[in-house]
Tab-separated table of C-alpha atoms in Angstrom:
chain	number	residue	atom	x	y	z
R	219	MET	CA	14.546	-1.724	11.036
R	220	CYS	CA	17.760	-2.431	9.129
R	221	ARG	CA	16.351	-5.646	7.646
R	222	LEU	CA	13.276	-3.881	6.324
R	223	ILE	CA	15.546	-1.266	4.803
R	224	ASP	CA	17.493	-4.087	3.147
R	225	ASN	CA	14.260	-5.327	1.566
R	226	LEU	CA	13.295	-1.801	0.523
R	227	ASN	CA	16.675	-1.492	-1.187
R	228	ASN	CA	16.098	-4.722	-3.127
R	229	THR	CA	14.847	-3.338	-6.442
R	230	GLU	CA	13.358	-6.584	-7.746
R	231	LEU	CA	11.499	-7.319	-4.498
R	232	VAL	CA	10.214	-3.740	-4.302
R	233	ARG	CA	9.061	-3.772	-7.923
R	234	LEU	CA	7.071	-6.948	-7.356
R	235	ALA	CA	5.720	-5.770	-4.004
R	236	PHE	CA	4.405	-2.385	-5.115
R	237	GLY	CA	3.626	-2.936	-8.789
R	238	TRP	CA	2.802	0.326	-10.554
R	239	ASN	CA	4.824	3.457	-9.637
R	240	PHE	CA	6.920	1.224	-7.408
R	241	LYS	CA	9.637	3.812	-6.820
R	242	SER	CA	7.230	6.476	-5.555
R	243	TRP	CA	5.183	4.126	-3.367
R	244	SER	CA	8.197	2.417	-1.809
R	245	HIS	CA	9.902	5.784	-1.241
R	246	ALA	CA	7.065	6.861	1.050
R	247	LEU	CA	7.342	3.665	3.108
R	248	LYS	CA	11.122	3.959	3.305
R	249	VAL	CA	11.071	7.497	4.720
R	250	ALA	CA	8.392	6.546	7.280
R	251	ASN	CA	11.227	5.019	9.313
R	252	PHE	CA	8.846	3.426	11.829
R	253	SER	CA	9.735	0.775	14.392
R	254	PHE	CA	7.850	-2.492	14.762
R	255	PRO	CA	7.783	-5.371	17.269
R	256	ASN	CA	11.073	-7.221	17.657
R	257	ARG	CA	9.300	-10.520	17.073
R	258	LEU	CA	7.097	-10.832	14.006
R	259	ASP	CA	5.126	-14.057	13.930
R	260	ARG	CA	2.274	-13.268	11.533
R	261	ILE	CA	1.588	-10.497	9.019
R	262	LEU	CA	-1.629	-9.993	7.068
R	263	GLU	CA	-1.866	-8.197	3.742
R	264	ILE	CA	-5.323	-6.983	2.764
R	265	GLY	CA	-5.858	-6.274	-0.913
R	266	ALA	CA	-3.186	-8.155	-2.819
R	267	SER	CA	-3.779	-8.450	-6.562
R	268	GLY	CA	-2.351	-9.849	-9.742
R	269	HIS	CA	-0.209	-6.706	-10.052
R	270	SER	CA	1.179	-6.074	-6.566
R	271	MET	CA	1.721	-7.909	-3.282
R	272	VAL	CA	3.051	-5.444	-0.764
R	273	GLY	CA	3.194	-8.013	2.056
R	274	ILE	CA	6.339	-9.532	0.542
R	275	ILE	CA	8.277	-6.425	1.559
R	276	PHE	CA	8.442	-8.082	4.999
R	277	ASP	CA	9.834	-11.328	3.578
R	278	GLY	CA	12.276	-12.939	5.991
R	279	LEU	CA	11.168	-10.715	8.867
R	280	ALA	CA	8.027	-12.688	9.794
R	281	SER	CA	7.459	-16.404	10.235
R	282	GLU	CA	4.186	-16.330	8.274
R	283	ILE	CA	2.721	-13.826	5.829
R	284	VAL	CA	-0.965	-14.207	5.007
R	285	ILE	CA	-1.878	-12.869	1.564
R	286	SER	CA	-5.604	-12.313	1.254
R	287	TYR	CA	-7.982	-12.267	-1.699
R	288	TYR	CA	-11.705	-11.495	-1.998
R	289	ASP	CA	-13.143	-14.112	-4.335
R	290	ASP	CA	-12.219	-17.138	-6.457
R	291	GLU	CA	-11.503	-15.054	-9.537
R	292	GLN	CA	-9.007	-12.943	-7.637
R	293	ARG	CA	-7.525	-16.050	-5.988
R	294	ILE	CA	-6.362	-17.270	-9.400
R	295	GLU	CA	-4.637	-13.939	-10.080
R	296	VAL	CA	-2.997	-13.832	-6.644
R	297	GLU	CA	-1.806	-17.436	-6.890
R	298	ARG	CA	-0.291	-16.721	-10.297
R	299	TYR	CA	1.427	-13.581	-9.007
R	300	LEU	CA	2.864	-15.305	-5.937
R	301	SER	CA	4.230	-18.025	-8.233
R	302	LEU	CA	5.897	-15.327	-10.341
R	303	VAL	CA	7.404	-13.743	-7.230
R	304	ARG	CA	8.791	-17.121	-6.132
R	305	GLN	CA	10.463	-17.528	-9.540
R	306	LYS	CA	12.166	-14.156	-9.315
R	307	CYS	CA	12.975	-13.959	-5.588
R	308	HIS	CA	14.182	-16.460	-3.015
R	309	LEU	CA	11.384	-16.011	-0.471
R	310	LYS	CA	12.170	-16.913	3.127
R	311	SER	CA	8.857	-16.599	4.989
R	312	LYS	CA	5.953	-19.045	4.890
R	313	TYR	CA	3.122	-17.724	2.676
R	314	VAL	CA	-0.540	-18.551	3.139
R	315	LEU	CA	-3.244	-17.504	0.681
R	316	LYS	CA	-6.613	-16.911	2.320
R	317	GLN	CA	-9.994	-15.543	1.279
R	318	ILE	CA	-11.131	-12.759	3.596
R	319	ASP	CA	-13.654	-9.968	3.884
R	320	ALA	CA	-11.909	-6.866	5.205
R	321	THR	CA	-15.054	-5.783	7.041
R	322	SER	CA	-15.236	-8.951	9.146
R	323	VAL	CA	-11.808	-10.640	9.207
R	324	GLU	CA	-10.469	-11.494	12.647
R	325	GLY	CA	-7.020	-12.575	13.750
R	326	ASP	CA	-4.003	-11.896	15.890
R	327	PHE	CA	-1.405	-10.250	13.674
R	328	ASP	CA	1.755	-8.330	14.449
R	329	ILE	CA	1.311	-6.215	11.325
R	330	VAL	CA	-1.639	-5.682	9.009
R	331	ILE	CA	-0.714	-3.884	5.803
R	332	MET	CA	-2.827	-2.649	2.912
R	333	LYS	CA	-1.928	-0.660	-0.167
R	334	SER	CA	-4.447	1.395	-2.150
R	335	VAL	CA	-7.355	-0.356	-0.439
R	336	LEU	CA	-9.302	2.270	1.502
R	337	GLY	CA	-10.082	4.365	-1.561
R	338	GLY	CA	-11.775	1.441	-3.256
R	339	LEU	CA	-13.667	0.238	-0.188
R	340	PHE	CA	-14.981	3.716	0.629
R	341	ARG	CA	-15.875	5.372	-2.648
R	342	LYS	CA	-17.030	8.961	-2.562
R	343	ASN	CA	-20.542	8.274	-3.807
R	344	SER	CA	-21.319	5.588	-1.225
R	345	SER	CA	-19.433	6.436	1.971
R	346	SER	CA	-18.129	9.243	4.175
R	347	LYS	CA	-14.836	10.132	5.851
R	348	SER	CA	-16.257	8.972	9.177
R	349	ASP	CA	-16.917	5.551	7.640
R	350	VAL	CA	-13.202	5.277	6.865
R	351	SER	CA	-12.212	6.193	10.436
R	352	GLU	CA	-14.691	3.739	11.923
R	353	PHE	CA	-13.417	0.965	9.666
R	354	ILE	CA	-9.807	1.584	10.693
R	355	ASP	CA	-10.724	1.469	14.400
R	356	ASN	CA	-12.717	-1.693	13.914
R	357	LEU	CA	-10.068	-3.394	11.780
R	358	ILE	CA	-7.386	-2.725	14.384
R	359	SER	CA	-9.543	-4.089	17.193
R	360	ARG	CA	-10.306	-7.249	15.187
R	361	THR	CA	-6.886	-8.076	13.767
R	362	VAL	CA	-3.930	-6.230	15.313
R	363	LYS	CA	-2.129	-7.261	18.494
R	364	ARG	CA	-1.875	-4.656	21.249
R	365	GLU	CA	1.798	-4.134	20.455
R	366	GLY	CA	1.240	-4.530	16.697
R	367	LEU	CA	0.703	-2.105	13.818
R	368	LEU	CA	-1.709	-1.325	11.008
R	369	ILE	CA	0.038	0.201	7.981
R	370	SER	CA	-2.097	1.779	5.280
R	371	ILE	CA	-0.507	3.109	2.095
R	372	ASP	CA	-3.046	5.269	0.307
R	373	ASN	CA	-3.577	7.493	-2.715
R	374	GLY	CA	-3.350	11.173	-1.827
R	375	LYS	CA	-5.293	14.070	-3.327
R	376	SER	CA	-2.947	15.727	-5.766
R	377	PHE	CA	-2.694	19.402	-6.653
R	378	PHE	CA	-4.262	18.460	-10.010
R	379	GLU	CA	-7.237	16.568	-8.560
R	380	SER	CA	-9.913	18.646	-10.280
R	381	ILE	CA	-8.360	17.909	-13.685
R	382	LEU	CA	-7.735	14.221	-12.993
R	383	SER	CA	-11.200	13.554	-11.569
R	384	ARG	CA	-12.518	12.540	-15.017
R	385	PHE	CA	-9.984	9.772	-15.514
R	386	GLY	CA	-9.155	6.282	-14.274
R	387	ALA	CA	-10.178	5.234	-10.775
R	388	ARG	CA	-11.219	8.790	-9.953
R	389	LYS	CA	-13.954	8.559	-12.584
R	390	ASN	CA	-15.252	5.513	-10.672
R	391	GLN	CA	-15.545	7.537	-7.450
R	392	TRP	CA	-12.374	6.127	-5.889
R	393	ARG	CA	-11.605	8.095	-2.724
R	394	PHE	CA	-8.320	10.009	-2.544
R	395	PHE	CA	-7.113	11.306	0.805
R	396	LYS	CA	-5.453	14.158	2.623
R	397	ASN	CA	-2.970	13.091	5.280
R	398	SER	CA	-4.932	15.022	7.934
R	399	GLU	CA	-7.886	12.669	7.428
R	400	PHE	CA	-6.027	9.852	9.207
R	401	LYS	CA	-6.330	11.481	12.605
R	402	LYS	CA	-5.319	8.512	14.779
R	403	ALA	CA	-2.142	7.667	12.890
R	404	THR	CA	0.865	7.630	15.209
R	405	ARG	CA	3.259	8.143	12.332
R	406	GLN	CA	2.895	9.323	8.743
R	407	ALA	CA	5.102	9.783	5.723
R	408	GLU	CA	4.225	11.295	2.362
R	409	PHE	CA	5.665	11.642	-1.096
R	410	GLY	CA	4.771	12.795	-4.574
R	411	VAL	CA	3.505	15.798	-6.514
R	412	ILE	CA	2.907	14.539	-10.054
R	413	SER	CA	3.048	10.763	-9.468
R	414	SER	CA	-0.715	10.803	-9.073
R	415	PHE	CA	-1.644	8.003	-11.499
R	416	SER	CA	0.027	5.159	-13.336
R	417	PHE	CA	1.256	5.349	-16.916
R	418	GLY	CA	2.447	1.772	-16.528
R	419	THR	CA	-1.066	0.323	-16.298
R	420	ARG	CA	-2.034	2.203	-19.459
R	421	LEU	CA	1.049	2.176	-21.660
R	422	GLY	CA	2.835	-1.010	-20.638
R	423	PHE	CA	6.630	-0.910	-20.654
R	424	VAL	CA	6.785	2.666	-21.937
R	425	GLY	CA	4.520	3.743	-19.084
R	426	TYR	CA	6.635	1.762	-16.612
R	427	VAL	CA	9.697	3.731	-17.701
R	428	LEU	CA	7.829	7.037	-17.514
R	429	ASP	CA	6.507	6.302	-13.998
R	430	ASN	CA	9.725	5.123	-12.418
R	431	TYR	CA	12.575	6.714	-14.344
R	432	MET	CA	11.168	10.085	-15.391
R	433	ILE	CA	8.293	11.101	-13.106
R	434	TYR	CA	9.810	9.693	-9.904
R	435	PRO	CA	13.162	11.558	-10.274
R	436	LEU	CA	11.244	14.735	-11.074
R	437	ASP	CA	9.095	14.243	-7.982
R	438	LEU	CA	12.215	13.948	-5.840
R	439	ILE	CA	12.879	17.571	-6.771
R	440	LEU	CA	9.309	18.859	-6.779
R	441	PHE	CA	8.395	17.373	-3.408
R	442	ARG	CA	11.094	19.447	-1.749
R	443	LEU	CA	9.306	22.548	-3.020
R	444	TRP	CA	5.644	21.528	-2.699
R	445	ARG	CA	4.621	19.177	0.113
R	446	HIS	CA	0.988	20.233	0.563
R	447	ASN	CA	-0.713	17.647	-1.661
R	448	PRO	CA	1.249	14.379	-1.418
R	449	THR	CA	0.113	11.679	-3.826
R	450	VAL	CA	1.228	8.767	-1.647
R	451	ILE	CA	0.437	8.680	2.078
R	452	VAL	CA	1.745	6.094	4.548
R	453	SER	CA	-0.152	6.003	7.852
R	454	VAL	CA	0.913	3.816	10.774
R	455	PHE	CA	-1.540	3.008	13.563
R	456	ASN	CA	-0.731	1.278	16.861
R	457	GLY	CA	-2.741	-1.687	18.062
R	458	TYR	CA	-5.054	-0.934	20.990
R	459	GLN	CA	-6.969	-4.088	21.756
């Protein structure tokens, strides 16, 4: 675990891994404090983009990290982003870019990780909570070793959800979660009260500063007082093939 903590304390690596609101999202993973297999051969990230690549947080811990994309247009963005990461960080693991469909991908991975993926795959107007649970079960059976892990980092329903529902991804029926909806998770960690959307994706550098150096420190205080509606939820599931 100490090596993962080292990576999570590497500000540049964390910023590139998590993209928007990187301090809030990485904080939730850091406090999860989970254990993983001693030997990590292969890791799969589902849902990398031209803005974040959370799989790199395991750089140096696994022999191979597979970064997936959905189509050729996204491949160009992911390739460009991985090139940027290589310029800024001395990466140690082998990286493989691969086109996958999350609903059918198969493999034999020690860890499968996805950030802000489930909400987009299972939008409120076209799916149900049971669809999410069934997908998680199926994904684990298809891709995760018996002793491996699935880690999902998801957007939580904030206290202000009714107000925010008209904006951003929420307006497009993106699904936001309560931690209790991930019933089979063996470990969970949460964080956030007001870090419920990204200023950085809307206001550029000014938004980046607001997200990470004003809202995040405020959330460190607020989350001690109000923990009922976390905005970032980390759920860890054991493999059970």
